[in-house]
XYZ file of C-alpha atoms in Angstrom:
336
model
C 50.982 -110.154 29.862
C 49.020 -109.580 33.079
C 47.719 -106.069 33.526
C 49.507 -103.977 36.152
C 47.552 -102.537 39.078
C 49.184 -99.360 40.359
C 48.149 -97.217 43.293
C 50.777 -94.455 43.361
C 52.172 -91.993 40.845
C 55.683 -93.199 41.707
C 54.749 -96.724 40.596
C 53.338 -95.381 37.351
C 56.325 -93.153 36.637
C 58.729 -96.027 37.316
C 57.354 -97.991 34.371
C 59.529 -98.168 31.292
C 57.880 -96.044 28.627
C 58.149 -96.408 24.872
C 55.908 -94.865 22.272
C 52.746 -92.909 23.101
C 50.840 -93.150 26.350
C 47.052 -92.941 26.025
C 44.970 -92.510 29.182
C 41.307 -93.342 29.749
C 39.930 -91.705 32.898
C 37.072 -93.471 34.674
C 35.364 -93.696 38.036
C 35.284 -97.471 37.747
C 32.233 -99.707 37.327
C 33.467 -100.275 33.779
C 31.061 -101.292 31.013
C 31.139 -101.612 27.236
C 31.293 -97.843 26.839
C 34.540 -97.769 28.789
C 35.771 -100.825 26.890
C 35.238 -98.933 23.636
C 37.303 -96.044 24.979
C 40.088 -98.440 25.952
C 40.076 -100.192 22.577
C 40.230 -96.807 20.842
C 43.125 -95.826 23.101
C 44.896 -99.052 22.164
C 44.608 -98.202 18.485
C 45.807 -94.671 19.146
C 48.808 -95.737 21.230
C 49.822 -98.491 18.836
C 51.661 -101.713 19.588
C 54.674 -99.866 21.027
C 52.642 -97.482 23.156
C 50.939 -97.825 26.519
C 47.303 -97.594 27.598
C 46.604 -96.576 31.183
C 43.108 -96.661 32.682
C 42.552 -94.539 35.774
C 39.946 -95.656 38.311
C 39.149 -92.954 40.846
C 35.819 -91.940 42.367
C 36.397 -88.220 42.745
C 34.691 -86.773 45.833
C 35.047 -83.187 44.574
C 32.504 -83.649 41.781
C 29.696 -85.022 43.971
C 27.383 -82.489 45.574
C 25.310 -82.768 48.732
C 22.728 -85.544 48.444
C 24.374 -87.132 45.393
C 25.431 -90.765 45.139
C 29.103 -90.691 46.233
C 28.638 -93.290 48.954
C 26.636 -95.712 46.825
C 28.585 -95.190 43.603
C 29.598 -98.708 42.514
C 33.161 -99.784 43.253
C 34.051 -102.926 41.300
C 37.829 -102.871 40.947
C 38.306 -106.609 40.398
C 35.789 -106.665 37.547
C 37.243 -103.419 36.210
C 40.685 -104.988 35.946
C 39.322 -107.826 33.831
C 37.484 -105.498 31.451
C 40.501 -103.204 31.152
C 42.836 -106.105 30.376
C 40.457 -107.705 27.867
C 40.068 -104.346 26.107
C 43.798 -103.835 25.666
C 44.979 -101.761 28.642
C 48.493 -102.208 29.984
C 47.900 -100.756 33.435
C 45.160 -99.592 35.780
C 46.043 -96.635 37.979
C 43.708 -96.749 40.993
C 44.990 -94.199 43.492
C 43.545 -93.512 46.931
C 41.969 -90.183 47.818
C 45.089 -89.361 49.853
C 47.288 -90.030 46.801
C 45.300 -87.633 44.634
C 44.592 -85.063 47.353
C 47.447 -85.249 49.874
C 46.616 -83.161 52.902
C 42.894 -83.132 52.183
C 40.744 -81.275 49.673
C 42.815 -78.803 47.651
C 42.619 -75.098 48.447
C 43.442 -74.216 44.828
C 41.116 -75.642 42.165
C 40.274 -75.278 38.498
C 37.200 -73.107 37.882
C 34.970 -74.082 34.961
C 33.806 -70.524 34.259
C 30.463 -69.567 32.655
C 30.150 -72.795 30.619
C 30.480 -74.754 33.839
C 27.396 -73.084 35.275
C 25.091 -74.041 32.403
C 22.962 -77.214 32.061
C 24.765 -79.846 34.155
C 26.545 -77.112 36.066
C 23.251 -75.422 36.873
C 21.783 -78.670 38.134
C 24.946 -79.699 39.983
C 26.688 -76.567 41.317
C 30.430 -77.062 41.673
C 30.418 -80.348 39.785
C 32.526 -79.166 36.870
C 35.031 -77.360 39.102
C 35.632 -80.664 40.877
C 35.764 -82.581 37.600
C 38.289 -80.254 35.976
C 40.423 -80.207 39.118
C 40.762 -83.989 39.187
C 41.271 -84.220 35.423
C 44.075 -81.654 35.671
C 45.662 -83.590 38.525
C 45.373 -86.941 36.744
C 46.854 -85.474 33.564
C 49.847 -84.295 35.601
C 50.129 -87.627 37.443
C 49.897 -89.825 34.336
C 51.714 -87.619 31.773
C 49.787 -88.880 28.715
C 50.262 -87.970 25.085
C 46.508 -88.408 24.582
C 43.488 -88.685 26.878
C 40.158 -90.141 25.759
C 36.655 -89.251 26.979
C 33.149 -90.289 25.951
C 30.816 -88.052 23.977
C 27.981 -89.074 26.323
C 29.370 -86.538 28.785
C 29.422 -83.861 26.090
C 29.650 -80.850 28.392
C 32.448 -82.476 30.364
C 34.340 -83.192 27.135
C 33.870 -79.596 25.945
C 35.156 -78.204 29.241
C 38.195 -80.483 29.267
C 39.050 -79.402 25.735
C 38.663 -75.764 26.767
C 40.842 -76.226 29.871
C 43.579 -77.944 27.878
C 43.530 -75.148 25.298
C 43.209 -72.231 27.718
C 45.830 -73.497 30.180
C 48.269 -74.908 27.593
C 48.236 -78.556 28.592
C 50.407 -80.477 26.146
C 47.981 -83.337 25.583
C 45.643 -84.422 22.784
C 41.999 -84.754 23.852
C 40.037 -87.388 21.931
C 36.246 -87.697 22.043
C 34.707 -91.131 21.429
C 31.052 -91.575 20.317
C 28.441 -92.735 22.822
C 27.933 -96.492 23.093
C 24.310 -97.632 23.376
C 22.520 -100.815 24.291
C 20.413 -102.532 21.638
C 17.289 -100.619 22.697
C 19.071 -97.241 22.451
C 19.768 -96.557 26.137
C 23.165 -94.905 26.532
C 25.523 -97.059 28.575
C 26.133 -95.666 32.058
C 27.381 -97.024 35.354
C 24.181 -95.645 36.877
C 21.941 -97.847 34.705
C 22.404 -100.642 37.241
C 20.358 -98.619 39.723
C 17.243 -98.831 37.523
C 14.470 -101.311 38.203
C 12.956 -103.016 35.115
C 10.049 -100.557 35.041
C 12.329 -97.567 35.614
C 14.526 -98.738 32.779
C 11.542 -98.715 30.416
C 10.851 -95.114 31.363
C 14.542 -94.244 31.006
C 14.398 -95.249 27.335
C 12.462 -92.015 26.769
C 15.716 -90.047 26.967
C 17.228 -91.655 23.888
C 13.825 -91.841 22.173
C 13.436 -88.077 22.598
C 16.871 -87.480 21.111
C 16.108 -89.776 18.190
C 12.821 -87.929 17.576
C 14.706 -84.644 17.459
C 17.330 -86.158 15.179
C 14.648 -87.516 12.802
C 12.901 -84.149 12.661
C 16.229 -82.504 11.917
C 17.027 -85.049 9.178
C 13.649 -84.433 7.529
C 14.271 -80.689 7.525
C 17.734 -81.045 6.056
C 16.424 -83.397 3.366
C 13.772 -80.850 2.408
C 16.402 -78.145 2.144
C 18.544 -80.390 -0.024
C 15.519 -80.906 -2.285
C 14.998 -77.149 -2.434
C 18.570 -76.561 -3.543
C 18.059 -78.988 -6.415
C 14.978 -77.172 -7.746
C 15.706 -73.921 -9.647
C 13.187 -71.173 -8.921
C 12.299 -70.434 -12.557
C 8.856 -70.120 -14.109
C 9.652 -72.778 -16.706
C 10.718 -75.220 -14.023
C 7.651 -74.431 -11.913
C 5.385 -75.044 -14.894
C 7.126 -78.337 -15.587
C 6.726 -79.424 -11.972
C 3.067 -78.421 -12.020
C 2.509 -80.565 -15.095
C 3.668 -83.651 -13.219
C 1.905 -82.763 -9.982
C 4.929 -81.537 -8.061
C 4.114 -77.858 -7.801
C 3.142 -78.143 -4.133
C 6.327 -80.021 -3.302
C 8.398 -77.436 -5.145
C 6.650 -74.575 -3.368
C 7.188 -76.185 0.014
C 10.830 -76.835 -0.763
C 11.440 -73.268 -1.873
C 9.670 -71.907 1.191
C 11.935 -73.896 3.456
C 15.013 -72.922 1.460
C 14.158 -69.235 1.937
C 13.527 -69.675 5.643
C 16.192 -69.720 8.360
C 18.933 -72.290 7.740
C 18.128 -74.151 10.935
C 14.932 -75.092 12.736
C 16.113 -75.526 16.279
C 12.650 -74.898 17.696
C 11.180 -77.777 15.674
C 13.910 -80.149 16.837
C 13.334 -79.181 20.463
C 9.569 -79.564 20.051
C 9.877 -83.062 18.594
C 12.091 -84.185 21.469
C 9.943 -82.529 24.118
C 6.808 -84.297 22.878
C 8.408 -87.646 23.776
C 9.545 -86.342 27.167
C 6.101 -84.936 27.965
C 4.602 -88.359 27.289
C 7.256 -89.969 29.498
C 6.249 -87.687 32.359
C 2.892 -89.503 32.398
C 4.411 -92.989 32.613
C 4.603 -95.067 35.783
C 7.165 -94.473 37.095
C 7.329 -91.006 35.529
C 10.311 -89.282 34.005
C 11.175 -86.031 35.798
C 12.839 -83.769 33.247
C 15.777 -81.673 34.385
C 16.546 -80.024 31.064
C 16.277 -80.384 27.314
C 18.664 -78.162 25.385
C 19.977 -77.668 21.868
C 23.319 -75.953 22.265
C 26.482 -74.753 20.606
C 29.198 -77.165 21.844
C 31.768 -74.367 22.003
C 30.053 -72.750 25.008
C 26.821 -74.722 25.652
C 24.522 -71.780 25.009
C 21.187 -72.389 23.257
C 21.250 -72.017 19.475
C 18.811 -69.917 17.435
C 16.891 -70.884 14.309
C 19.470 -69.175 12.090
C 22.332 -71.232 13.508
C 24.610 -73.196 11.184
C 27.289 -75.605 12.309
C 27.730 -78.361 14.845
C 25.244 -78.529 17.729
C 24.403 -80.864 20.604
C 20.887 -81.951 21.578
C 21.170 -82.757 25.278
C 18.784 -84.079 27.906
C 18.926 -84.855 31.608
C 16.195 -86.397 33.730
C 15.558 -88.387 36.857
C 13.815 -91.744 36.920
C 13.104 -92.795 40.459
C 16.232 -91.867 42.396
C 18.552 -92.193 39.394
C 19.653 -89.198 37.355
C 20.616 -89.867 33.721
C 22.018 -87.766 30.882
C 22.269 -88.289 27.137
C 22.951 -86.290 23.984
C 23.279 -86.454 20.214
C 25.408 -84.303 17.901
C 23.560 -82.605 15.018
C 24.790 -80.531 12.101
C 22.741 -77.539 10.933
C 23.228 -76.155 7.450
C 25.097 -77.418 4.432
C 28.707 -78.183 3.720
C 28.619 -75.257 1.328
C 27.426 -73.005 4.148
C 30.299 -74.124 6.385
C 32.831 -73.548 3.638
C 31.541 -70.055 2.935
C 31.721 -69.076 6.601
C 35.225 -70.343 7.285
């Protein structure tokens, strides 16, 4: 079956509908990351359901001096990728269809979370994003909508909007898709020259350094939990040359459950080195945050966290993040 290209909500609503409708919202310039979202939506909707991909470059979420005019528009190629990935329809409305009568007077406000990190760097961005997401949810009437984890703050805000404003839709986050060298897939990667792309790899390398530091800390804590703090056990460890390891493990076990500062430091070391490359990486922010509100976590934090970074390479601004878990399963169970 040939994929349907629709430009109005009336055309979309006129389609016969059986089963679940899953929607993937994009600004076009589709790549493998989007294809993964579409394939996941296909699985979620099932054989009897419908997958709709929206393609709309939203002017409300671009600030002054940002790349609205040069943002890639590749609808013909997008249609092919959407069809090959399992979509039934592409909804590509005009600006007038989404915003009849011009920019809306009434908009969704992202609140305090929308002013942190990305919101601090791009004032008004999240208000514009949430406004168009709300409108597209109303226009497409999905049972589920899927978004990439790469835009972690966007995903968190959409989930909060849906919960706070009682949207009857399931929000599904899909893990970030990366190229073989670790660079997170993004429509903006095409702007990078070969040398800029080498510098851009520092974003994911910094995240991986933070992740590796975190994994080492958690492994040491796991070791500490396995070693009873008794004199007999200490003497036995000493006899086989493990007294220092046991002491270190116990010291870590008695310390704060998390070591957010160490994770940040490991990531920042990579970013500081990248600032000396040619071309250099210009860091916007590095943050280790609670995904519920995107505030920085402390060293005693336990639970899910997000290590996030944003930087500019040449004229291209890129973001990336990794989820991390601080503390043990036992800790989570005790707190719930």
